[in-house]
Amino acid sequence: MSNSIHSHLRTEVIATFVVNALLNGAVAWILLREQATLSLRGEGGIAADLVITALVLCMLLSWITIALQRRKVSSGQFPAVTADRFSVLRQIIRYLPDRPFGAALCIGLMATLIYAAPTIALLGLFGIEQLSVSQYLIFKTLWTGLIAALTCPLAVLFPLFKYQAAGTPASLVSDAGA
């Protein structure tokens, strides 16, 4: 991996982890601080919160990141990436819609299946049916930072692989009506 793209991705992933962990931890604390415990299942439970968080967080993160990175691609500021790099991410991006909102929605849905569903299943498998609010706040802070960091490279590279060919900026698809 070239140093410039490696450095760019590392910076984006670290910033994404920190911002999303702190922001989501703070929001969870504000919303849950009056409660003593949370159950895994049921309305307002951990499972529902994780599903909603994965969908909304990864969708918004992707939509915002795609827009910011798209500007870098169109202005030629995006680090160069050789054709043989990120083949798995290229394949995933290839099947995403071209419009940023559609791609972000798909990424949010994938994140729900990839991150929330297994997390809920593992909590149930380990017999964790309840967590204190403080335990859940620590868990959710780290979990949201992690899923945001794992989603970040896909969103960062999306504009490059959708809108740039052969290392030169390509004209962008209009978002009119998106």
Short mmCIF file of N, CA and C in Angstrom, two decimals:
data_model
loop_
_atom_site.label_atom_id
_atom_site.label_comp_id
_atom_site.label_asym_id
_atom_site.label_seq_id
_atom_site.Cartn_x
_atom_site.Cartn_y
_atom_site.Cartn_z
N MET A 1 0.86 -1.17 0.00
CA MET A 1 0.00 0.00 0.00
C MET A 1 0.90 1.22 0.00
N SER A 2 0.56 2.18 -0.84
CA SER A 2 1.37 3.38 -0.86
C SER A 2 1.24 4.12 0.46
N ASN A 3 2.32 4.82 0.84
CA ASN A 3 2.30 5.55 2.10
C ASN A 3 1.21 6.60 2.13
N SER A 4 0.95 7.26 1.01
CA SER A 4 -0.04 8.34 1.03
C SER A 4 -1.45 7.80 1.26
N ILE A 5 -1.84 6.74 0.58
CA ILE A 5 -3.19 6.20 0.80
C ILE A 5 -3.26 5.51 2.16
N HIS A 6 -2.18 4.85 2.58
CA HIS A 6 -2.16 4.22 3.89
C HIS A 6 -2.31 5.27 4.98
N SER A 7 -1.57 6.34 4.86
CA SER A 7 -1.63 7.44 5.83
C SER A 7 -3.02 8.08 5.84
N HIS A 8 -3.57 8.31 4.65
CA HIS A 8 -4.90 8.91 4.53
C HIS A 8 -5.95 8.02 5.21
N LEU A 9 -5.94 6.74 4.91
CA LEU A 9 -6.91 5.83 5.51
C LEU A 9 -6.73 5.73 7.02
N ARG A 10 -5.48 5.64 7.46
CA ARG A 10 -5.22 5.56 8.90
C ARG A 10 -5.77 6.78 9.63
N THR A 11 -5.53 7.97 9.08
CA THR A 11 -6.03 9.20 9.67
C THR A 11 -7.56 9.20 9.72
N GLU A 12 -8.19 8.82 8.62
CA GLU A 12 -9.65 8.78 8.56
C GLU A 12 -10.23 7.78 9.56
N VAL A 13 -9.64 6.60 9.63
CA VAL A 13 -10.15 5.55 10.52
C VAL A 13 -10.00 5.95 11.99
N ILE A 14 -8.86 6.49 12.36
CA ILE A 14 -8.64 6.90 13.75
C ILE A 14 -9.60 8.03 14.13
N ALA A 15 -9.72 9.02 13.26
CA ALA A 15 -10.64 10.13 13.55
C ALA A 15 -12.07 9.64 13.65
N THR A 16 -12.46 8.73 12.76
CA THR A 16 -13.80 8.18 12.78
C THR A 16 -14.07 7.41 14.06
N PHE A 17 -13.09 6.60 14.49
CA PHE A 17 -13.25 5.85 15.74
C PHE A 17 -13.47 6.80 16.91
N VAL A 18 -12.59 7.76 17.06
CA VAL A 18 -12.64 8.67 18.21
C VAL A 18 -13.93 9.47 18.22
N VAL A 19 -14.25 10.12 17.10
CA VAL A 19 -15.44 10.97 17.04
C VAL A 19 -16.71 10.16 17.31
N ASN A 20 -16.85 9.01 16.67
CA ASN A 20 -18.07 8.23 16.84
C ASN A 20 -18.17 7.57 18.20
N ALA A 21 -17.06 7.12 18.75
CA ALA A 21 -17.10 6.53 20.09
C ALA A 21 -17.53 7.58 21.11
N LEU A 22 -16.89 8.73 21.07
CA LEU A 22 -17.22 9.78 22.04
C LEU A 22 -18.64 10.31 21.85
N LEU A 23 -19.01 10.57 20.61
CA LEU A 23 -20.34 11.11 20.33
C LEU A 23 -21.44 10.12 20.73
N ASN A 24 -21.30 8.88 20.33
CA ASN A 24 -22.33 7.89 20.64
C ASN A 24 -22.35 7.54 22.13
N GLY A 25 -21.20 7.52 22.76
CA GLY A 25 -21.16 7.30 24.20
C GLY A 25 -21.87 8.41 24.94
N ALA A 26 -21.64 9.65 24.53
CA ALA A 26 -22.29 10.80 25.16
C ALA A 26 -23.80 10.78 24.95
N VAL A 27 -24.23 10.49 23.73
CA VAL A 27 -25.67 10.42 23.45
C VAL A 27 -26.31 9.30 24.27
N ALA A 28 -25.68 8.16 24.33
CA ALA A 28 -26.22 7.04 25.12
C ALA A 28 -26.31 7.42 26.59
N TRP A 29 -25.30 8.10 27.10
CA TRP A 29 -25.33 8.52 28.51
C TRP A 29 -26.49 9.49 28.76
N ILE A 30 -26.68 10.45 27.86
CA ILE A 30 -27.78 11.42 28.02
C ILE A 30 -29.12 10.70 28.02
N LEU A 31 -29.29 9.74 27.13
CA LEU A 31 -30.58 9.05 27.00
C LEU A 31 -30.82 8.00 28.09
N LEU A 32 -29.77 7.40 28.61
CA LEU A 32 -29.93 6.24 29.51
C LEU A 32 -29.55 6.50 30.96
N ARG A 33 -29.04 7.65 31.29
CA ARG A 33 -28.48 7.87 32.63
C ARG A 33 -29.48 7.68 33.76
N GLU A 34 -30.75 7.80 33.51
CA GLU A 34 -31.77 7.64 34.55
C GLU A 34 -32.13 6.17 34.81
N GLN A 35 -31.72 5.28 33.93
CA GLN A 35 -32.08 3.87 34.08
C GLN A 35 -31.00 3.14 34.87
N ALA A 36 -31.42 2.04 35.50
CA ALA A 36 -30.47 1.24 36.27
C ALA A 36 -29.88 0.11 35.42
N THR A 37 -30.75 -0.60 34.70
CA THR A 37 -30.31 -1.71 33.86
C THR A 37 -31.05 -1.68 32.52
N LEU A 38 -30.49 -2.40 31.59
CA LEU A 38 -31.11 -2.56 30.27
C LEU A 38 -31.19 -4.05 29.96
N SER A 39 -32.32 -4.47 29.42
CA SER A 39 -32.44 -5.88 29.04
C SER A 39 -32.04 -6.03 27.58
N LEU A 40 -31.67 -7.23 27.22
CA LEU A 40 -31.24 -7.49 25.85
C LEU A 40 -32.40 -7.37 24.88
N ARG A 41 -33.53 -7.92 25.27
CA ARG A 41 -34.68 -7.99 24.36
C ARG A 41 -35.76 -7.00 24.79
N GLY A 42 -36.71 -6.81 23.88
CA GLY A 42 -37.85 -5.96 24.17
C GLY A 42 -37.67 -4.55 23.66
N GLU A 43 -38.78 -3.81 23.72
CA GLU A 43 -38.77 -2.43 23.25
C GLU A 43 -37.83 -1.61 24.12
N GLY A 44 -36.96 -0.86 23.49
CA GLY A 44 -36.00 -0.05 24.22
C GLY A 44 -34.84 -0.85 24.78
N GLY A 45 -34.72 -2.11 24.38
CA GLY A 45 -33.65 -2.96 24.88
C GLY A 45 -32.37 -2.80 24.08
N ILE A 46 -31.37 -3.53 24.52
CA ILE A 46 -30.05 -3.47 23.91
C ILE A 46 -30.10 -3.88 22.44
N ALA A 47 -30.83 -4.96 22.12
CA ALA A 47 -30.88 -5.45 20.74
C ALA A 47 -31.45 -4.39 19.81
N ALA A 48 -32.55 -3.79 20.19
CA ALA A 48 -33.16 -2.76 19.35
C ALA A 48 -32.22 -1.57 19.19
N ASP A 49 -31.57 -1.19 20.27
CA ASP A 49 -30.64 -0.06 20.22
C ASP A 49 -29.46 -0.35 19.29
N LEU A 50 -28.92 -1.56 19.35
CA LEU A 50 -27.78 -1.91 18.50
C LEU A 50 -28.17 -1.92 17.01
N VAL A 51 -29.36 -2.43 16.71
CA VAL A 51 -29.82 -2.46 15.31
C VAL A 51 -29.98 -1.03 14.78
N ILE A 52 -30.67 -0.21 15.55
CA ILE A 52 -30.89 1.19 15.13
C ILE A 52 -29.55 1.93 15.02
N THR A 53 -28.69 1.73 15.99
CA THR A 53 -27.39 2.41 15.98
C THR A 53 -26.56 2.00 14.77
N ALA A 54 -26.48 0.70 14.49
CA ALA A 54 -25.68 0.24 13.34
C ALA A 54 -26.22 0.82 12.04
N LEU A 55 -27.53 0.78 11.87
CA LEU A 55 -28.12 1.29 10.63
C LEU A 55 -27.88 2.78 10.48
N VAL A 56 -28.27 3.55 11.48
CA VAL A 56 -28.18 5.01 11.38
C VAL A 56 -26.73 5.49 11.37
N LEU A 57 -25.93 4.97 12.29
CA LEU A 57 -24.53 5.40 12.37
C LEU A 57 -23.79 5.14 11.07
N CYS A 58 -23.86 3.92 10.57
CA CYS A 58 -23.09 3.58 9.37
C CYS A 58 -23.65 4.25 8.12
N MET A 59 -24.97 4.47 8.08
CA MET A 59 -25.55 5.17 6.95
C MET A 59 -25.10 6.64 6.94
N LEU A 60 -25.24 7.31 8.07
CA LEU A 60 -24.83 8.72 8.14
C LEU A 60 -23.33 8.89 7.95
N LEU A 61 -22.55 8.03 8.61
CA LEU A 61 -21.10 8.07 8.45
C LEU A 61 -20.72 7.93 6.98
N SER A 62 -21.31 6.98 6.30
CA SER A 62 -20.99 6.74 4.88
C SER A 62 -21.41 7.91 4.01
N TRP A 63 -22.59 8.42 4.25
CA TRP A 63 -23.10 9.52 3.43
C TRP A 63 -22.21 10.75 3.56
N ILE A 64 -21.85 11.09 4.79
CA ILE A 64 -20.98 12.25 5.04
C ILE A 64 -19.58 12.01 4.49
N THR A 65 -19.02 10.84 4.77
CA THR A 65 -17.67 10.53 4.31
C THR A 65 -17.58 10.49 2.79
N ILE A 66 -18.56 9.89 2.15
CA ILE A 66 -18.58 9.85 0.68
C ILE A 66 -18.59 11.28 0.12
N ALA A 67 -19.40 12.15 0.69
CA ALA A 67 -19.45 13.53 0.20
C ALA A 67 -18.11 14.24 0.38
N LEU A 68 -17.50 14.08 1.53
CA LEU A 68 -16.20 14.73 1.78
C LEU A 68 -15.10 14.17 0.89
N GLN A 69 -15.05 12.88 0.75
CA GLN A 69 -14.01 12.25 -0.07
C GLN A 69 -14.26 12.50 -1.55
N ARG A 70 -15.51 12.62 -1.93
CA ARG A 70 -15.85 12.89 -3.33
C ARG A 70 -15.27 14.22 -3.78
N ARG A 71 -15.32 15.21 -2.88
CA ARG A 71 -14.72 16.52 -3.21
C ARG A 71 -13.22 16.38 -3.43
N LYS A 72 -12.58 15.56 -2.61
CA LYS A 72 -11.13 15.35 -2.78
C LYS A 72 -10.83 14.67 -4.10
N VAL A 73 -11.66 13.70 -4.48
CA VAL A 73 -11.46 13.01 -5.75
C VAL A 73 -11.65 13.97 -6.91
N SER A 74 -12.72 14.76 -6.88
CA SER A 74 -13.02 15.65 -8.01
C SER A 74 -11.99 16.77 -8.15
N SER A 75 -11.35 17.14 -7.03
CA SER A 75 -10.34 18.20 -7.11
C SER A 75 -8.93 17.65 -7.30
N GLY A 76 -8.80 16.33 -7.38
CA GLY A 76 -7.50 15.71 -7.59
C GLY A 76 -6.64 15.63 -6.34
N GLN A 77 -7.23 15.83 -5.16
CA GLN A 77 -6.48 15.80 -3.91
C GLN A 77 -6.41 14.42 -3.27
N PHE A 78 -7.12 13.45 -3.82
CA PHE A 78 -7.15 12.13 -3.22
C PHE A 78 -5.84 11.40 -3.52
N PRO A 79 -5.27 10.71 -2.52
CA PRO A 79 -4.02 9.99 -2.78
C PRO A 79 -4.20 8.93 -3.87
N ALA A 80 -3.16 8.71 -4.63
CA ALA A 80 -3.21 7.72 -5.71
C ALA A 80 -3.32 6.32 -5.14
N VAL A 81 -4.05 5.47 -5.84
CA VAL A 81 -4.21 4.06 -5.44
C VAL A 81 -3.95 3.22 -6.68
N THR A 82 -3.04 2.28 -6.57
CA THR A 82 -2.75 1.41 -7.71
C THR A 82 -3.91 0.45 -7.93
N ALA A 83 -4.02 -0.02 -9.15
CA ALA A 83 -5.16 -0.84 -9.55
C ALA A 83 -5.27 -2.16 -8.77
N ASP A 84 -4.17 -2.65 -8.23
CA ASP A 84 -4.21 -3.95 -7.55
C ASP A 84 -4.55 -3.84 -6.06
N ARG A 85 -4.79 -2.64 -5.54
CA ARG A 85 -5.08 -2.45 -4.12
C ARG A 85 -6.57 -2.51 -3.83
N PHE A 86 -6.91 -3.00 -2.65
CA PHE A 86 -8.28 -2.98 -2.13
C PHE A 86 -9.26 -3.76 -3.01
N SER A 87 -8.84 -4.92 -3.49
CA SER A 87 -9.69 -5.68 -4.42
C SER A 87 -11.02 -6.09 -3.79
N VAL A 88 -11.03 -6.44 -2.51
CA VAL A 88 -12.30 -6.82 -1.87
C VAL A 88 -13.22 -5.62 -1.77
N LEU A 89 -12.68 -4.49 -1.33
CA LEU A 89 -13.51 -3.29 -1.24
C LEU A 89 -13.99 -2.84 -2.62
N ARG A 90 -13.15 -2.98 -3.62
CA ARG A 90 -13.55 -2.64 -5.00
C ARG A 90 -14.76 -3.48 -5.42
N GLN A 91 -14.74 -4.76 -5.09
CA GLN A 91 -15.85 -5.63 -5.47
C GLN A 91 -17.14 -5.24 -4.74
N ILE A 92 -17.04 -4.91 -3.48
CA ILE A 92 -18.23 -4.49 -2.74
C ILE A 92 -18.76 -3.19 -3.33
N ILE A 93 -17.88 -2.23 -3.55
CA ILE A 93 -18.28 -0.92 -4.07
C ILE A 93 -18.89 -1.06 -5.47
N ARG A 94 -18.40 -1.98 -6.23
CA ARG A 94 -18.91 -2.21 -7.58
C ARG A 94 -20.41 -2.48 -7.60
N TYR A 95 -20.90 -3.14 -6.54
CA TYR A 95 -22.32 -3.51 -6.48
C TYR A 95 -23.19 -2.49 -5.75
N LEU A 96 -22.58 -1.45 -5.21
CA LEU A 96 -23.36 -0.41 -4.53
C LEU A 96 -23.94 0.56 -5.55
N PRO A 97 -25.07 1.17 -5.22
CA PRO A 97 -25.62 2.20 -6.12
C PRO A 97 -24.63 3.33 -6.33
N ASP A 98 -24.74 4.00 -7.48
CA ASP A 98 -23.81 5.09 -7.80
C ASP A 98 -24.06 6.35 -6.97
N ARG A 99 -25.28 6.58 -6.61
CA ARG A 99 -25.61 7.80 -5.86
C ARG A 99 -25.21 7.64 -4.39
N PRO A 100 -24.64 8.68 -3.82
CA PRO A 100 -24.15 8.59 -2.44
C PRO A 100 -25.20 8.15 -1.42
N PHE A 101 -26.42 8.69 -1.49
CA PHE A 101 -27.42 8.29 -0.50
C PHE A 101 -27.78 6.81 -0.63
N GLY A 102 -27.93 6.34 -1.86
CA GLY A 102 -28.24 4.92 -2.07
C GLY A 102 -27.12 4.02 -1.57
N ALA A 103 -25.90 4.42 -1.84
CA ALA A 103 -24.75 3.65 -1.36
C ALA A 103 -24.70 3.66 0.16
N ALA A 104 -24.93 4.83 0.76
CA ALA A 104 -24.90 4.94 2.23
C ALA A 104 -26.00 4.10 2.87
N LEU A 105 -27.18 4.08 2.26
CA LEU A 105 -28.26 3.25 2.78
C LEU A 105 -27.89 1.77 2.71
N CYS A 106 -27.32 1.35 1.62
CA CYS A 106 -26.88 -0.05 1.48
C CYS A 106 -25.79 -0.39 2.50
N ILE A 107 -24.85 0.51 2.70
CA ILE A 107 -23.79 0.29 3.68
C ILE A 107 -24.40 0.18 5.08
N GLY A 108 -25.37 1.03 5.40
CA GLY A 108 -26.04 0.96 6.68
C GLY A 108 -26.76 -0.37 6.89
N LEU A 109 -27.43 -0.84 5.86
CA LEU A 109 -28.11 -2.15 5.95
C LEU A 109 -27.11 -3.29 6.10
N MET A 110 -26.01 -3.22 5.35
CA MET A 110 -24.97 -4.25 5.48
C MET A 110 -24.38 -4.23 6.88
N ALA A 111 -24.15 -3.05 7.41
CA ALA A 111 -23.58 -2.92 8.76
C ALA A 111 -24.50 -3.53 9.80
N THR A 112 -25.79 -3.35 9.62
CA THR A 112 -26.75 -3.93 10.55
C THR A 112 -26.63 -5.45 10.55
N LEU A 113 -26.51 -6.02 9.38
CA LEU A 113 -26.38 -7.49 9.28
C LEU A 113 -25.03 -7.99 9.76
N ILE A 114 -23.98 -7.25 9.45
CA ILE A 114 -22.61 -7.69 9.76
C ILE A 114 -22.22 -7.41 11.20
N TYR A 115 -22.67 -6.29 11.75
CA TYR A 115 -22.23 -5.90 13.10
C TYR A 115 -23.28 -6.12 14.17
N ALA A 116 -24.50 -5.64 13.95
CA ALA A 116 -25.52 -5.71 15.00
C ALA A 116 -26.02 -7.14 15.22
N ALA A 117 -26.37 -7.82 14.15
CA ALA A 117 -26.93 -9.17 14.31
C ALA A 117 -25.97 -10.13 15.03
N PRO A 118 -24.71 -10.22 14.62
CA PRO A 118 -23.79 -11.11 15.36
C PRO A 118 -23.55 -10.67 16.80
N THR A 119 -23.51 -9.36 17.04
CA THR A 119 -23.30 -8.87 18.40
C THR A 119 -24.46 -9.30 19.30
N ILE A 120 -25.67 -9.14 18.82
CA ILE A 120 -26.85 -9.54 19.59
C ILE A 120 -26.85 -11.05 19.81
N ALA A 121 -26.51 -11.80 18.77
CA ALA A 121 -26.45 -13.25 18.90
C ALA A 121 -25.40 -13.68 19.93
N LEU A 122 -24.24 -13.03 19.92
CA LEU A 122 -23.19 -13.37 20.88
C LEU A 122 -23.59 -13.01 22.31
N LEU A 123 -24.23 -11.87 22.49
CA LEU A 123 -24.71 -11.52 23.83
C LEU A 123 -25.67 -12.58 24.35
N GLY A 124 -26.60 -13.00 23.50
CA GLY A 124 -27.54 -14.05 23.89
C GLY A 124 -26.85 -15.38 24.13
N LEU A 125 -25.89 -15.72 23.28
CA LEU A 125 -25.16 -16.98 23.41
C LEU A 125 -24.39 -17.05 24.73
N PHE A 126 -23.84 -15.92 25.15
CA PHE A 126 -23.10 -15.87 26.41
C PHE A 126 -24.02 -15.64 27.61
N GLY A 127 -25.33 -15.65 27.37
CA GLY A 127 -26.28 -15.52 28.47
C GLY A 127 -26.39 -14.13 29.05
N ILE A 128 -25.98 -13.14 28.31
CA ILE A 128 -26.08 -11.76 28.79
C ILE A 128 -27.46 -11.22 28.41
N GLU A 129 -28.35 -11.27 29.37
CA GLU A 129 -29.72 -10.80 29.14
C GLU A 129 -29.94 -9.41 29.70
N GLN A 130 -29.02 -8.93 30.54
CA GLN A 130 -29.14 -7.61 31.14
C GLN A 130 -27.75 -7.02 31.34
N LEU A 131 -27.66 -5.70 31.22
CA LEU A 131 -26.44 -4.98 31.53
C LEU A 131 -26.80 -3.75 32.34
N SER A 132 -25.93 -3.40 33.26
CA SER A 132 -26.14 -2.12 33.94
C SER A 132 -25.91 -1.02 32.92
N VAL A 133 -26.44 0.15 33.19
CA VAL A 133 -26.26 1.25 32.26
C VAL A 133 -24.79 1.58 32.10
N SER A 134 -24.02 1.56 33.18
CA SER A 134 -22.59 1.87 33.06
C SER A 134 -21.87 0.83 32.20
N GLN A 135 -22.21 -0.45 32.35
CA GLN A 135 -21.61 -1.49 31.51
C GLN A 135 -21.98 -1.27 30.05
N TYR A 136 -23.24 -0.97 29.82
CA TYR A 136 -23.69 -0.77 28.45
C TYR A 136 -23.05 0.47 27.83
N LEU A 137 -22.88 1.53 28.60
CA LEU A 137 -22.25 2.74 28.06
C LEU A 137 -20.82 2.48 27.62
N ILE A 138 -20.09 1.74 28.42
CA ILE A 138 -18.71 1.38 28.03
C ILE A 138 -18.74 0.51 26.78
N PHE A 139 -19.60 -0.51 26.79
CA PHE A 139 -19.73 -1.40 25.63
C PHE A 139 -20.10 -0.62 24.38
N LYS A 140 -21.15 0.22 24.47
CA LYS A 140 -21.64 0.92 23.28
C LYS A 140 -20.62 1.95 22.78
N THR A 141 -19.92 2.60 23.68
CA THR A 141 -18.90 3.56 23.26
C THR A 141 -17.83 2.87 22.42
N LEU A 142 -17.33 1.75 22.90
CA LEU A 142 -16.30 1.02 22.15
C LEU A 142 -16.86 0.39 20.88
N TRP A 143 -18.06 -0.19 20.98
CA TRP A 143 -18.69 -0.86 19.84
C TRP A 143 -18.96 0.12 18.70
N THR A 144 -19.50 1.30 19.00
CA THR A 144 -19.79 2.26 17.93
C THR A 144 -18.50 2.80 17.31
N GLY A 145 -17.49 3.00 18.12
CA GLY A 145 -16.21 3.42 17.56
C GLY A 145 -15.65 2.37 16.62
N LEU A 146 -15.75 1.11 17.03
CA LEU A 146 -15.24 0.01 16.23
C LEU A 146 -16.00 -0.15 14.92
N ILE A 147 -17.33 -0.16 14.97
CA ILE A 147 -18.07 -0.35 13.71
C ILE A 147 -17.90 0.85 12.78
N ALA A 148 -17.77 2.03 13.35
CA ALA A 148 -17.52 3.21 12.51
C ALA A 148 -16.15 3.09 11.84
N ALA A 149 -15.15 2.67 12.60
CA ALA A 149 -13.80 2.51 12.04
C ALA A 149 -13.76 1.42 10.97
N LEU A 150 -14.52 0.35 11.16
CA LEU A 150 -14.55 -0.73 10.18
C LEU A 150 -15.30 -0.34 8.91
N THR A 151 -16.27 0.54 9.04
CA THR A 151 -17.06 1.00 7.90
C THR A 151 -16.33 2.09 7.11
N CYS A 152 -15.50 2.83 7.77
CA CYS A 152 -14.83 4.00 7.20
C CYS A 152 -14.08 3.73 5.88
N PRO A 153 -13.24 2.70 5.78
CA PRO A 153 -12.51 2.52 4.51
C PRO A 153 -13.41 2.33 3.30
N LEU A 154 -14.53 1.66 3.47
CA LEU A 154 -15.47 1.47 2.37
C LEU A 154 -16.02 2.82 1.90
N ALA A 155 -16.39 3.68 2.85
CA ALA A 155 -16.93 4.99 2.50
C ALA A 155 -15.85 5.92 1.94
N VAL A 156 -14.64 5.82 2.46
CA VAL A 156 -13.54 6.67 1.98
C VAL A 156 -13.19 6.31 0.54
N LEU A 157 -13.14 5.02 0.24
CA LEU A 157 -12.72 4.59 -1.09
C LEU A 157 -13.85 4.59 -2.13
N PHE A 158 -15.09 4.66 -1.67
CA PHE A 158 -16.24 4.64 -2.59
C PHE A 158 -16.11 5.67 -3.71
N PRO A 159 -15.89 6.96 -3.39
CA PRO A 159 -15.81 7.94 -4.48
C PRO A 159 -14.66 7.68 -5.44
N LEU A 160 -13.57 7.18 -4.91
CA LEU A 160 -12.42 6.90 -5.77
C LEU A 160 -12.77 5.85 -6.81
N PHE A 161 -13.37 4.76 -6.37
CA PHE A 161 -13.66 3.66 -7.28
C PHE A 161 -14.90 3.90 -8.14
N LYS A 162 -15.79 4.78 -7.71
CA LYS A 162 -16.98 5.07 -8.51
C LYS A 162 -16.75 6.22 -9.48
N TYR A 163 -15.93 7.19 -9.09
CA TYR A 163 -15.84 8.42 -9.87
C TYR A 163 -14.48 8.70 -10.47
N GLN A 164 -13.49 7.87 -10.19
CA GLN A 164 -12.16 8.16 -10.71
C GLN A 164 -11.65 6.93 -11.44
N ALA A 165 -11.09 7.16 -12.60
CA ALA A 165 -10.54 6.06 -13.38
C ALA A 165 -9.10 6.39 -13.74
N ALA A 166 -8.25 5.41 -13.64
CA ALA A 166 -6.85 5.52 -14.07
C ALA A 166 -6.11 6.68 -13.40
N GLY A 167 -6.46 6.97 -12.15
CA GLY A 167 -5.73 7.97 -11.39
C GLY A 167 -6.02 9.41 -11.72
N THR A 168 -7.02 9.67 -12.58
CA THR A 168 -7.37 11.05 -12.89
C THR A 168 -8.82 11.30 -12.50
N PRO A 169 -9.14 12.52 -12.08
CA PRO A 169 -10.53 12.82 -11.69
C PRO A 169 -11.47 12.62 -12.86
N ALA A 170 -12.60 11.99 -12.57
CA ALA A 170 -13.62 11.79 -13.57
C ALA A 170 -14.77 12.74 -13.29
N SER A 171 -15.60 12.99 -14.29
CA SER A 171 -16.75 13.82 -14.02
C SER A 171 -17.68 13.07 -13.09
N LEU A 172 -18.31 13.80 -12.20
CA LEU A 172 -19.13 13.18 -11.19
C LEU A 172 -20.57 13.05 -11.66
N VAL A 173 -21.22 12.00 -11.19
CA VAL A 173 -22.63 11.81 -11.48
C VAL A 173 -23.40 12.86 -10.70
N SER A 174 -24.35 13.50 -11.35
CA SER A 174 -25.14 14.53 -10.68
C SER A 174 -26.01 13.91 -9.60
N ASP A 175 -26.15 14.62 -8.49
CA ASP A 175 -27.02 14.16 -7.42
C ASP A 175 -28.41 14.76 -7.52
N ALA A 176 -28.72 15.39 -8.63
CA ALA A 176 -30.04 15.98 -8.77
C ALA A 176 -31.10 14.90 -8.63
N GLY A 177 -32.00 15.13 -7.73
CA GLY A 177 -33.07 14.16 -7.50
C GLY A 177 -32.67 13.01 -6.61
N ALA A 178 -31.49 13.01 -6.06
CA ALA A 178 -31.05 11.90 -5.19
C ALA A 178 -31.65 12.03 -3.82
#
